[in-house]
Amino acid sequence: MNILITGGAGFIGSHVVRLFLKSYPKDKIYNLDALTYAGNLENLKDIEDAPNYTFLKADITDAEEMMALFEEHDFDKVIHLAAESHVDRSIEDPLQFVKTNIIGTLNLLNAALAIWKKDFSGKLFYHISTDEVYGSLGSEGLFTEETAYDPNSPYSASKAGSDHFVRAYGETYGLPYIISNCSNNYGPNQFPEKLIPLFINNCINEKPLPVYGDGQYTRDWLYVIDHARAIEVIYKNGIQGETYNIGGFNEWTNIDLIHMLCELIDKELGRAPGSSKKLITYVKDRPGHDRRYAIDATKIKNELHWEPSVTFEEGLAKTISWYLNNSEWLQGVTSGNYKEYYKKQYL
Ligand code: NAD
Ligand code: DAU
């Protein structure tokens, strides 16, 4: 079996590549990634010499290149994670999100269709999406697989667009597909533009912790390795043409999460209790900021017997100690262009 994983040098993708190399030693695992600011081969240093691993540096926005790679490597399965993934960047540059998330996905769909259409048996296009496509919840309720799409940011609109195209290729051309929509991930190797790694990095460097708006926004957090496990379960046992929601059964307001993070970091760094909390600074809100996300993950739990294996307290502690023990990684990704991004976004 030739398995193509796109975006495998990114945060979630690198954990998926590692898990699949281990779980499927007889299959060939191809990691296709353009190595944008978010892609980093350091994330995969430990497995780069695995005999069943091939890295392909390629850009999904290049239609000809995608077609040529599908012709050359005869992929049987695609797990598509490559994307622009940060909401704040999408507010600055929506077109880049349309190019990567919509056009890029279409290029992969077209290449898969062209090569697979004579015989779809044994083929699968598995598209990794987000709970943000469902929009924002009030104080009650959960997103189910039946919740109507209602995206509010250029990022979530572009992910919703890509989901619709995947489903449309299934309905129109018979392309075998599955889609999963996951809640907020956290864990090792996440780029420090997202809340948790950004705040860990700022605590380490004793820089302000910029809380958007009133800090009462709510997210449902899942440890990245549990997301990778869910992806494997869906890949193996999911039903074609179905959607699966993945979540942590773990809702936190941002400010409560930040307080817990600050306490854990102070302990880890041997700082006086309350030191990191003093860095909390309320700043201007994110435009179009979704108030609450929360996933009903009953379907994957009941039908595919998946549930999170790591508690939030364990996961956060592991994450903090990973960042503290990987200061070279952190320094590597926060030099250069990151400084420009940080200045524009926060200073
Ligand atoms: P990330 O930003 O860390 O990684 C994205 C990867 O895609 C990077 O390696 C980057 O180099 C690559 N990439 C970007 N543009 C590309 C292009 N044109 N061609 C080839 N490769 C390209 O993202 P992530 O947080 O790991 O998210 C992975 C996927 O999971 C995304 O599709 C995202 O929408 C989805 N998702 C993320 C979360 C989350 O909390 N991070 C939650 C649910 C779903
Ligand atoms: O829900 C899944 C989504 O989760 C994924 O699809 C996205 O790729 C991923 O980035 C994430 O989106 P969010 O916008 O929820 O994540 P982020 O880490 O950017 O923000 C989490 C919350 O923290 C959100 O309410 C905004 C707030 N925040 C974020 C940053 C970066 C702050 O208060 N300050 C900040 O500096």
PDB file of C-alpha atoms and ligand atoms in Angstrom, residues 85-88 130-132 155 182-185 193-196 198-199 210-212 217-219 221 254 258 286 289-290 293 346, ligand 2:
ATOM      1  CA  SER A  85      -4.011  26.604   9.793  1.00  0.00           C
ATOM      2  CA  HIS A  86      -3.851  29.831  11.832  1.00  0.00           C
ATOM      3  CA  VAL A  87      -6.967  32.022  12.147  1.00  0.00           C
ATOM      4  CA  ASP A  88      -5.070  35.282  12.815  1.00  0.00           C
ATOM      5  CA  THR A 130     -11.773  21.279  11.811  1.00  0.00           C
ATOM      6  CA  ASP A 131     -14.738  21.942  14.106  1.00  0.00           C
ATOM      7  CA  GLU A 132     -14.449  25.641  13.165  1.00  0.00           C
ATOM      8  CA  TYR A 155      -9.618  30.145   7.749  1.00  0.00           C
ATOM      9  CA  CYS A 182     -11.526  17.890  15.125  1.00  0.00           C
ATOM     10  CA  SER A 183     -11.403  20.357  17.994  1.00  0.00           C
ATOM     11  CA  ASN A 184      -8.327  22.301  19.234  1.00  0.00           C
ATOM     12  CA  ASN A 185      -5.147  20.229  19.419  1.00  0.00           C
ATOM     13  CA  GLU A 193       1.568  31.161  17.113  1.00  0.00           C
ATOM     14  CA  LYS A 194      -1.263  29.077  18.632  1.00  0.00           C
ATOM     15  CA  LEU A 195      -2.456  29.843  22.177  1.00  0.00           C
ATOM     16  CA  ILE A 196      -0.728  27.134  24.246  1.00  0.00           C
ATOM     17  CA  LEU A 198       2.752  30.914  22.316  1.00  0.00           C
ATOM     18  CA  PHE A 199       1.971  31.334  26.013  1.00  0.00           C
ATOM     19  CA  PRO A 210      -1.875  38.514  25.246  1.00  0.00           C
ATOM     20  CA  VAL A 211      -5.438  37.417  26.123  1.00  0.00           C
ATOM     21  CA  TYR A 212      -7.930  38.378  23.399  1.00  0.00           C
ATOM     22  CA  TYR A 217     -13.936  32.220  24.936  1.00  0.00           C
ATOM     23  CA  THR A 218     -14.232  28.442  25.195  1.00  0.00           C
ATOM     24  CA  ARG A 219     -12.396  25.681  23.342  1.00  0.00           C
ATOM     25  CA  TRP A 221      -8.835  20.662  23.861  1.00  0.00           C
ATOM     26  CA  ASN A 254      -9.230  30.575  27.752  1.00  0.00           C
ATOM     27  CA  ILE A 258      -4.160  30.150  31.017  1.00  0.00           C
ATOM     28  CA  ARG A 286      -9.710  38.884  17.389  1.00  0.00           C
ATOM     29  CA  HIS A 289     -13.872  35.603  17.273  1.00  0.00           C
ATOM     30  CA  ASP A 290     -15.979  32.436  17.761  1.00  0.00           C
ATOM     31  CA  TYR A 293     -16.524  25.356  20.303  1.00  0.00           C
ATOM     32  CA  TYR A 346       1.113  41.856  18.993  1.00  0.00           C
TER      33      TYR A 346
HETATM   34  O1  DAU B   2     -10.881  24.230  16.694  1.00  0.00           O
HETATM   35  C1  DAU B   2      -9.883  23.735  15.847  1.00  0.00           C
HETATM   36  C2  DAU B   2      -8.969  24.868  15.439  1.00  0.00           C
HETATM   37  O2  DAU B   2      -8.227  25.222  16.603  1.00  0.00           O
HETATM   38  C3  DAU B   2      -8.038  24.497  14.297  1.00  0.00           C
HETATM   39  O3  DAU B   2      -8.781  24.240  13.141  1.00  0.00           O
HETATM   40  C4  DAU B   2      -7.044  25.632  14.027  1.00  0.00           C
HETATM   41  O4  DAU B   2      -6.109  25.221  13.039  1.00  0.00           O
HETATM   42  C5  DAU B   2      -6.313  25.955  15.315  1.00  0.00           C
HETATM   43  O5  DAU B   2      -5.478  27.069  15.095  1.00  0.00           O
HETATM   44  C6  DAU B   2      -7.295  26.258  16.438  1.00  0.00           C
HETATM   45  O6  DAU B   2      -7.993  27.505  16.225  1.00  0.00           O
HETATM   46  P1  DAU B   2      -8.223  28.586  17.390  1.00  0.00           P
HETATM   47  O7  DAU B   2      -8.414  29.904  16.765  1.00  0.00           O
HETATM   48  O8  DAU B   2      -9.242  28.118  18.355  1.00  0.00           O
HETATM   49  O9  DAU B   2      -6.780  28.451  18.119  1.00  0.00           O
HETATM   50  P2  DAU B   2      -5.779  29.546  18.713  1.00  0.00           P
HETATM   51  O10 DAU B   2      -4.712  28.789  19.410  1.00  0.00           O
HETATM   52  O11 DAU B   2      -5.377  30.560  17.696  1.00  0.00           O
HETATM   53  O12 DAU B   2      -6.679  30.289  19.801  1.00  0.00           O
HETATM   54  C7  DAU B   2      -7.286  29.582  20.872  1.00  0.00           C
HETATM   55  C8  DAU B   2      -8.076  30.585  21.689  1.00  0.00           C
HETATM   56  O13 DAU B   2      -7.153  31.479  22.342  1.00  0.00           O
HETATM   57  C9  DAU B   2      -8.991  31.471  20.859  1.00  0.00           C
HETATM   58  O14 DAU B   2     -10.172  31.768  21.591  1.00  0.00           O
HETATM   59  C10 DAU B   2      -8.188  32.748  20.665  1.00  0.00           C
HETATM   60  C11 DAU B   2      -7.384  32.845  21.969  1.00  0.00           C
HETATM   61  N1  DAU B   2      -6.064  33.511  21.834  1.00  0.00           N
HETATM   62  C12 DAU B   2      -5.212  33.058  20.866  1.00  0.00           C
HETATM   63  C13 DAU B   2      -3.985  33.649  20.690  1.00  0.00           C
HETATM   64  C14 DAU B   2      -3.036  33.169  19.601  1.00  0.00           C
HETATM   65  C15 DAU B   2      -5.711  34.539  22.677  1.00  0.00           C
HETATM   66  O15 DAU B   2      -6.489  34.923  23.577  1.00  0.00           O
HETATM   67  N2  DAU B   2      -4.492  35.128  22.499  1.00  0.00           N
HETATM   68  C16 DAU B   2      -3.611  34.740  21.534  1.00  0.00           C
HETATM   69  O16 DAU B   2      -2.520  35.351  21.410  1.00  0.00           O
END
